[in-house]
PDB file of C-alpha atoms in Angstrom:
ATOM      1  CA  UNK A   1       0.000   0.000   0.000  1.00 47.00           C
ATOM      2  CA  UNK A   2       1.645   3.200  -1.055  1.00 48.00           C
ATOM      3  CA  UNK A   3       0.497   6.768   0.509  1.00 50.00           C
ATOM      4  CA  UNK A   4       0.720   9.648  -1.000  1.00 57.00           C
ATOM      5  CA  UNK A   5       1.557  12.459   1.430  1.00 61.00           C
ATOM      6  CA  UNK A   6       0.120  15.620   1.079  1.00 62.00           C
ATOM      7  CA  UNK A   7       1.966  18.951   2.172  1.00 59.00           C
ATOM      8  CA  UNK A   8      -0.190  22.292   2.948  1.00 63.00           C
ATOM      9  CA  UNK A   9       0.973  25.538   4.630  1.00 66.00           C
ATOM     10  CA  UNK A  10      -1.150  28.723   5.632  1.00 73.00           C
ATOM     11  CA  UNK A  11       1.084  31.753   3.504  1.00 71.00           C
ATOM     12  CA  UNK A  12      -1.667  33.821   5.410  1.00 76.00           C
ATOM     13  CA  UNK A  13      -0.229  32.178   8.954  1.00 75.00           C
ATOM     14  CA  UNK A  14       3.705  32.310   8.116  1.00 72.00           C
ATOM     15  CA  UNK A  15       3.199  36.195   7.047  1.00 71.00           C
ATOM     16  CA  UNK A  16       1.214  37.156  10.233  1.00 76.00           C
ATOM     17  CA  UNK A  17       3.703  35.359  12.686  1.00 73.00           C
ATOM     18  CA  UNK A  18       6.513  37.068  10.980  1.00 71.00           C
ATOM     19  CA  UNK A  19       4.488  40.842  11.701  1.00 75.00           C
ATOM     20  CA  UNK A  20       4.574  39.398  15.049  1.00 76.00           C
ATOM     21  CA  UNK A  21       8.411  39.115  15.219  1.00 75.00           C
ATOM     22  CA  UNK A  22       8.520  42.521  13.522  1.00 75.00           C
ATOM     23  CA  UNK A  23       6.555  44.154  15.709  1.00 78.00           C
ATOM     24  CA  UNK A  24       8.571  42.637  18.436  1.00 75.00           C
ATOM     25  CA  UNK A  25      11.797  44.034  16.927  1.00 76.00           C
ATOM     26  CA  UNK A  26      10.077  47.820  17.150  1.00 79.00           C
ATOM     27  CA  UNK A  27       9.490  47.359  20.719  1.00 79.00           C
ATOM     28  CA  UNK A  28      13.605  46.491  20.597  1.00 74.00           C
ATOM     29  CA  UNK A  29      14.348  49.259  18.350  1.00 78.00           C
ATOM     30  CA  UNK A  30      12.512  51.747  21.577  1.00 86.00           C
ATOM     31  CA  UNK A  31      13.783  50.105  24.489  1.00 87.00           C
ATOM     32  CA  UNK A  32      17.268  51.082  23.636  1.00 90.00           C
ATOM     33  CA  UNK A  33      16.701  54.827  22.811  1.00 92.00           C
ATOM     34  CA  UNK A  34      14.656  54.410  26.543  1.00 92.00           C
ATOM     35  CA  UNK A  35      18.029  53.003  28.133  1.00 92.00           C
ATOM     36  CA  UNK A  36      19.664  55.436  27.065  1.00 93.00           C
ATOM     37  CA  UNK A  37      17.964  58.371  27.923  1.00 94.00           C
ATOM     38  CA  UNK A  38      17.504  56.578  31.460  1.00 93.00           C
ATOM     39  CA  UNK A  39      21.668  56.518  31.677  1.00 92.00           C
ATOM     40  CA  UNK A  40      21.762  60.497  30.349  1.00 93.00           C
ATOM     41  CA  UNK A  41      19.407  61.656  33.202  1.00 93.00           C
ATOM     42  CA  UNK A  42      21.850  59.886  36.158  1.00 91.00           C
ATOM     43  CA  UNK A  43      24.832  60.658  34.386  1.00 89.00           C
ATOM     44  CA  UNK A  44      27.396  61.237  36.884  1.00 89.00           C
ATOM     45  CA  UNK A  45      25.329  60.680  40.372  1.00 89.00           C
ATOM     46  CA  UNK A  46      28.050  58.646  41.578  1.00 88.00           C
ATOM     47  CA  UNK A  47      30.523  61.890  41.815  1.00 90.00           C
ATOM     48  CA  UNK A  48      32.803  63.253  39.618  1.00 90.00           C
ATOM     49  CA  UNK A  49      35.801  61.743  38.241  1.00 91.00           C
ATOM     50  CA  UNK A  50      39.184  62.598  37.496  1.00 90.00           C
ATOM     51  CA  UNK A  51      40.416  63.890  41.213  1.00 90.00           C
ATOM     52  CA  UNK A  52      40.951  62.369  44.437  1.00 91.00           C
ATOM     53  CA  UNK A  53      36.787  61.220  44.802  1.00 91.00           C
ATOM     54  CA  UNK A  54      38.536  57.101  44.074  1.00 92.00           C
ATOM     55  CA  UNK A  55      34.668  55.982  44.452  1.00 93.00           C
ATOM     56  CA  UNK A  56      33.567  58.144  41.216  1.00 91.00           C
ATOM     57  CA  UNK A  57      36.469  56.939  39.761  1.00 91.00           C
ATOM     58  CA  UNK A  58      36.108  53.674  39.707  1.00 90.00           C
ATOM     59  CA  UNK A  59      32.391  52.982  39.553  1.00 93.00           C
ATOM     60  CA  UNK A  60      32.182  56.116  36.596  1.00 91.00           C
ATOM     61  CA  UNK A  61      34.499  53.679  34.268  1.00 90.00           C
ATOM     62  CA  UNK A  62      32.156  50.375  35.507  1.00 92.00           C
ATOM     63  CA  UNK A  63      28.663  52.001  35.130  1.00 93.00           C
ATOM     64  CA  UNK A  64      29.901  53.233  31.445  1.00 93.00           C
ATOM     65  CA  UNK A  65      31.401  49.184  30.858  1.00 95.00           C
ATOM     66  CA  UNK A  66      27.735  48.237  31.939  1.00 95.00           C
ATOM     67  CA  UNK A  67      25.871  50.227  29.399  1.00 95.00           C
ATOM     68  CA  UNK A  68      27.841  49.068  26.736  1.00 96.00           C
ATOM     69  CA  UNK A  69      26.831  45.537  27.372  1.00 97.00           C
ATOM     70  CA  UNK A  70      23.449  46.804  27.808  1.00 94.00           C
ATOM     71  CA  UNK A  71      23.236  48.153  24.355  1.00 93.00           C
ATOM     72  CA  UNK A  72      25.527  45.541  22.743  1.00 95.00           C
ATOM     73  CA  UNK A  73      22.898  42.901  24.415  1.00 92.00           C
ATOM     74  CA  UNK A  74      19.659  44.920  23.169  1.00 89.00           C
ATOM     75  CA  UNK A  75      21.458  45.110  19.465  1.00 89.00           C
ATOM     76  CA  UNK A  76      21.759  41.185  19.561  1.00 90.00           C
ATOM     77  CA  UNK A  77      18.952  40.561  20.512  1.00 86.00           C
ATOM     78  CA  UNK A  78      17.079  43.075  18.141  1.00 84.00           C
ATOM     79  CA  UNK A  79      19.671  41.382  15.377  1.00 86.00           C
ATOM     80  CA  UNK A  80      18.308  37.740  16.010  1.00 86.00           C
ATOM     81  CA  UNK A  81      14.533  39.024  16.001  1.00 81.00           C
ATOM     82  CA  UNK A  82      15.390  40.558  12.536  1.00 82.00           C
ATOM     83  CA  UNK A  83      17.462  37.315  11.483  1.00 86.00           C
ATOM     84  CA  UNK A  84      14.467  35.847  12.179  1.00 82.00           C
ATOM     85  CA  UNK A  85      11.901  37.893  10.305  1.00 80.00           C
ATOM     86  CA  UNK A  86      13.676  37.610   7.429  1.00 82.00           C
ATOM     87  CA  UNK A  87      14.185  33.666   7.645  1.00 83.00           C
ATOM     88  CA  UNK A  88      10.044  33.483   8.412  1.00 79.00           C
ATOM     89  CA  UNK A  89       9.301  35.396   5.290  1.00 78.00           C
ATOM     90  CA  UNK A  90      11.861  33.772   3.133  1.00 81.00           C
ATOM     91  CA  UNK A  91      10.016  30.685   4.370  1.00 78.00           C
ATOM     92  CA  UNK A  92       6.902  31.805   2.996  1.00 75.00           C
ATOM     93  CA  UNK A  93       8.402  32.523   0.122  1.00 75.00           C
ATOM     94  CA  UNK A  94       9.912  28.817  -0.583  1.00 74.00           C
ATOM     95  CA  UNK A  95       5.932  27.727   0.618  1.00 74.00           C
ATOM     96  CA  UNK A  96       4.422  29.777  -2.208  1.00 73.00           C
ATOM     97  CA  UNK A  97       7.012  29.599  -4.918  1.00 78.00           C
ATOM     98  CA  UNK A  98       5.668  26.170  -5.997  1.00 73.00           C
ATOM     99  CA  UNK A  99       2.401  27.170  -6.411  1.00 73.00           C
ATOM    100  CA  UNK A 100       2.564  30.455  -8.104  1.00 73.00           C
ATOM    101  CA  UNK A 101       5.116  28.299 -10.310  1.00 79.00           C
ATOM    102  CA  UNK A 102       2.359  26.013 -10.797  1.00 75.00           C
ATOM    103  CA  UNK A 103      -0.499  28.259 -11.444  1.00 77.00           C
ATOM    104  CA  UNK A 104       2.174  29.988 -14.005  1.00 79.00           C
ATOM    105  CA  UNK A 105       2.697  26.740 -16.012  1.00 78.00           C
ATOM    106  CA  UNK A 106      -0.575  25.976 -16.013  1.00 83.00           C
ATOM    107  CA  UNK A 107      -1.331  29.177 -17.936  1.00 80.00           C
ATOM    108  CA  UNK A 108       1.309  28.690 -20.254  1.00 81.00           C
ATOM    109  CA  UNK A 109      -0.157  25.800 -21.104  1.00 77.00           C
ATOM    110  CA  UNK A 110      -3.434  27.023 -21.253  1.00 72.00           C
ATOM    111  CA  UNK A 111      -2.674  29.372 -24.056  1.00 69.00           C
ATOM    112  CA  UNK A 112      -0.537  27.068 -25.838  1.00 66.00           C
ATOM    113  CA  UNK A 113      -3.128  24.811 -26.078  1.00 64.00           C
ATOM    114  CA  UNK A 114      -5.032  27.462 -27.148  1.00 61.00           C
ATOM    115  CA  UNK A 115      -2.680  28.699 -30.200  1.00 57.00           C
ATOM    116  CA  UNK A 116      -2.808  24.782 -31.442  1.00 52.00           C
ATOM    117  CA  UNK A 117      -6.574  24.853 -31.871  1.00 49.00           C
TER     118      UNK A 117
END
């Protein structure tokens, strides 16, 4: 007994899940501007650097190390959501290629026919 399997996909599905993951990336894209804005408005709260305060001076150079890893880790992250996006729609893409293909030869064929007649 031989089965013939039968492969369907929702291009309606794959497209809306990837406007999920865009929309996702957005909210990325404003949380850093946010952060940053946050860090501007304590700026320097810890004293000032560069004379004899030693507690500015050492947690001024480790607050600034800490909001570079911050934004390096919010530009991953927003660069794996949009990795991610692009794979989903590519996806849908290779789903639907086959049957617009399809559709297309069918029509070619259609009007070939129709120049033999």
């Amino acid at each position: 007994m031989t089965m013939a399997g039968n492969y369907s996909a929702d291009i309606e599905a794959i497209l809306q899940s990837s406007r999920h993951l865009a929309d996702a990336v957005r909210y990325g894209d404003e949380m850093l501007p946010r952060f940053e804005t946050g860090c501007a408005e304590y700026a320097g709260w810890w004293g000032d650097e560069g004379g004899d305060d030693e507690f500015a001076n050492a947690v001024g150079e480790q607050v600034r190390r800490e909001q570079e890893q911050v934004r390096d880790t919010v530009l991953s992250i927003t660069g794996g959501f949009m990795a991610l996006v692009d794979a989903v729609a590519a996806e849908a893409d290779h789903v639907q290629r086959p049957q617009v293909q399809a559709v297309e030869d069918i029509e070619a064929h259609g009007s070939e026919s129709g120049n033999r007649r």
